[in-house]
Amino acid sequence: MDLGIAGKAALVTGASMGIGRGIALKLASEGVRLAVMARRRNLLDELAKEIVAKGGAQPVIIECNFLDEGAADAVAKQALAGLGGVDILVNNA
C-alpha cells in the first residue's frame, strides 16, 4: 500500500514493542524517516537493525522515560536535531 508519505519524518514514541514497533516498521516501509523513542535501548537497537535490513534508513534512536522530568522537551530536541523536523507524531508512550 502506498500511503503517499515517503520522505516525511516521523517521531514514534513507545516504539520498542507492540503497536509502536509495528507502526514504526510500517512507516519505515513507506519511506518515512524515523525517530523512535522508548525506555529500552536494546529493543530500539533491534528495531533499527530490522528497519535497515529491510531497506529503510537508519532511525534516530532516543532512549528516554517519559516519566522523567523534562523528558518531553528532551525527546523533541533530539527528534528535531536528528530529523530536521517532524511531520508525523505517533504518541504511543
PDB file of C-alpha atoms in Angstrom:
ATOM      1  CA  MET A   1       0.000   0.000   0.000  1.00  0.00           C
ATOM      2  CA  ASP A   2       1.350   3.447  -0.882  1.00  0.00           C
ATOM      3  CA  LEU A   3       0.210   5.987   1.689  1.00  0.00           C
ATOM      4  CA  GLY A   4       1.935   8.851  -0.146  1.00  0.00           C
ATOM      5  CA  ILE A   5       4.118   9.731   2.839  1.00  0.00           C
ATOM      6  CA  ALA A   6       7.565   8.790   1.524  1.00  0.00           C
ATOM      7  CA  GLY A   7      10.179  11.332   2.539  1.00  0.00           C
ATOM      8  CA  LYS A   8       8.220  12.571   5.550  1.00  0.00           C
ATOM      9  CA  ALA A   9       9.740  12.496   9.049  1.00  0.00           C
ATOM     10  CA  ALA A  10       8.031  10.806  11.991  1.00  0.00           C
ATOM     11  CA  LEU A  11       8.565  10.521  15.724  1.00  0.00           C
ATOM     12  CA  VAL A  12       7.167   7.298  17.187  1.00  0.00           C
ATOM     13  CA  THR A  13       7.120   7.030  20.981  1.00  0.00           C
ATOM     14  CA  GLY A  14       6.759   3.670  22.684  1.00  0.00           C
ATOM     15  CA  ALA A  15       8.414   2.150  19.617  1.00  0.00           C
ATOM     16  CA  SER A  16      10.300  -0.709  21.245  1.00  0.00           C
ATOM     17  CA  MET A  17       7.472  -3.239  21.123  1.00  0.00           C
ATOM     18  CA  GLY A  18       3.811  -3.855  20.362  1.00  0.00           C
ATOM     19  CA  ILE A  19       1.757  -1.321  18.442  1.00  0.00           C
ATOM     20  CA  GLY A  20       4.517   1.327  18.459  1.00  0.00           C
ATOM     21  CA  ARG A  21       7.013  -1.096  16.950  1.00  0.00           C
ATOM     22  CA  GLY A  22       4.518  -2.174  14.304  1.00  0.00           C
ATOM     23  CA  ILE A  23       3.766   1.436  13.397  1.00  0.00           C
ATOM     24  CA  ALA A  24       7.473   2.256  13.138  1.00  0.00           C
ATOM     25  CA  LEU A  25       8.062  -0.708  10.830  1.00  0.00           C
ATOM     26  CA  LYS A  26       5.125   0.246   8.607  1.00  0.00           C
ATOM     27  CA  LEU A  27       6.184   3.894   8.394  1.00  0.00           C
ATOM     28  CA  ALA A  28       9.731   2.811   7.500  1.00  0.00           C
ATOM     29  CA  SER A  29       8.363   0.534   4.761  1.00  0.00           C
ATOM     30  CA  GLU A  30       6.551   3.579   3.351  1.00  0.00           C
ATOM     31  CA  GLY A  31       9.837   5.507   3.093  1.00  0.00           C
ATOM     32  CA  VAL A  32       9.358   7.659   6.177  1.00  0.00           C
ATOM     33  CA  ARG A  33      12.450   8.845   8.072  1.00  0.00           C
ATOM     34  CA  LEU A  34      12.077   7.925  11.736  1.00  0.00           C
ATOM     35  CA  ALA A  35      12.960   8.915  15.248  1.00  0.00           C
ATOM     36  CA  VAL A  36      11.995   6.076  17.577  1.00  0.00           C
ATOM     37  CA  MET A  37      11.721   6.534  21.328  1.00  0.00           C
ATOM     38  CA  ALA A  38      11.364   4.122  24.243  1.00  0.00           C
ATOM     39  CA  ARG A  39      12.960   3.219  27.581  1.00  0.00           C
ATOM     40  CA  ARG A  40      14.793   0.090  26.404  1.00  0.00           C
ATOM     41  CA  ARG A  41      17.761   0.862  24.176  1.00  0.00           C
ATOM     42  CA  ASN A  42      18.417  -2.781  23.301  1.00  0.00           C
ATOM     43  CA  LEU A  43      14.924  -3.152  21.816  1.00  0.00           C
ATOM     44  CA  LEU A  44      15.315   0.106  19.876  1.00  0.00           C
ATOM     45  CA  ASP A  45      18.641  -1.160  18.504  1.00  0.00           C
ATOM     46  CA  GLU A  46      16.950  -4.396  17.355  1.00  0.00           C
ATOM     47  CA  LEU A  47      14.182  -2.363  15.700  1.00  0.00           C
ATOM     48  CA  ALA A  48      16.743  -0.178  13.927  1.00  0.00           C
ATOM     49  CA  LYS A  49      18.590  -3.250  12.616  1.00  0.00           C
ATOM     50  CA  GLU A  50      15.343  -4.678  11.261  1.00  0.00           C
ATOM     51  CA  ILE A  51      14.421  -1.393   9.570  1.00  0.00           C
ATOM     52  CA  VAL A  52      17.837  -1.110   7.911  1.00  0.00           C
ATOM     53  CA  ALA A  53      17.811  -4.797   6.898  1.00  0.00           C
ATOM     54  CA  LYS A  54      14.518  -4.190   5.102  1.00  0.00           C
ATOM     55  CA  GLY A  55      15.991  -1.258   3.165  1.00  0.00           C
ATOM     56  CA  GLY A  56      14.887   1.588   5.411  1.00  0.00           C
ATOM     57  CA  ALA A  57      17.003   4.473   6.620  1.00  0.00           C
ATOM     58  CA  GLN A  58      18.777   4.280   9.975  1.00  0.00           C
ATOM     59  CA  PRO A  59      16.344   5.739  12.508  1.00  0.00           C
ATOM     60  CA  VAL A  60      17.246   8.279  15.162  1.00  0.00           C
ATOM     61  CA  ILE A  61      17.202   6.337  18.424  1.00  0.00           C
ATOM     62  CA  ILE A  62      16.006   8.150  21.536  1.00  0.00           C
ATOM     63  CA  GLU A  63      16.269   6.269  24.821  1.00  0.00           C
ATOM     64  CA  CYS A  64      14.053   8.035  27.325  1.00  0.00           C
ATOM     65  CA  ASN A  65      11.418   7.511  30.001  1.00  0.00           C
ATOM     66  CA  PHE A  66       8.538   9.976  29.679  1.00  0.00           C
ATOM     67  CA  LEU A  67       8.135   9.905  33.465  1.00  0.00           C
ATOM     68  CA  ASP A  68      11.484  11.684  33.872  1.00  0.00           C
ATOM     69  CA  GLU A  69      11.424  15.436  34.446  1.00  0.00           C
ATOM     70  CA  GLY A  70      11.927  17.323  31.167  1.00  0.00           C
ATOM     71  CA  ALA A  71      11.543  14.172  29.084  1.00  0.00           C
ATOM     72  CA  ALA A  72       9.130  15.656  26.549  1.00  0.00           C
ATOM     73  CA  ASP A  73      11.463  18.564  25.805  1.00  0.00           C
ATOM     74  CA  ALA A  74      14.480  16.253  25.567  1.00  0.00           C
ATOM     75  CA  VAL A  75      12.698  13.921  23.136  1.00  0.00           C
ATOM     76  CA  ALA A  76      11.513  16.832  20.993  1.00  0.00           C
ATOM     77  CA  LYS A  77      15.008  18.324  20.826  1.00  0.00           C
ATOM     78  CA  GLN A  78      16.618  15.001  19.874  1.00  0.00           C
ATOM     79  CA  ALA A  79      13.989  14.263  17.223  1.00  0.00           C
ATOM     80  CA  LEU A  80      14.329  17.721  15.684  1.00  0.00           C
ATOM     81  CA  ALA A  81      18.129  17.530  15.761  1.00  0.00           C
ATOM     82  CA  GLY A  82      18.125  14.123  14.085  1.00  0.00           C
ATOM     83  CA  LEU A  83      15.358  14.657  11.551  1.00  0.00           C
ATOM     84  CA  GLY A  84      15.344  18.428  10.996  1.00  0.00           C
ATOM     85  CA  GLY A  85      11.594  18.486  11.623  1.00  0.00           C
ATOM     86  CA  VAL A  86       8.697  16.191  12.401  1.00  0.00           C
ATOM     87  CA  ASP A  87       5.751  15.786  10.019  1.00  0.00           C
ATOM     88  CA  ILE A  88       4.100  12.848  11.793  1.00  0.00           C
ATOM     89  CA  LEU A  89       3.798  12.247  15.540  1.00  0.00           C
ATOM     90  CA  VAL A  90       2.727   8.874  16.914  1.00  0.00           C
ATOM     91  CA  ASN A  91       2.381   9.407  20.639  1.00  0.00           C
ATOM     92  CA  ASN A  92       2.197   5.788  21.757  1.00  0.00           C
ATOM     93  CA  ALA A  93       4.086   6.037  25.080  1.00  0.00           C
TER      94      ALA A  93
END
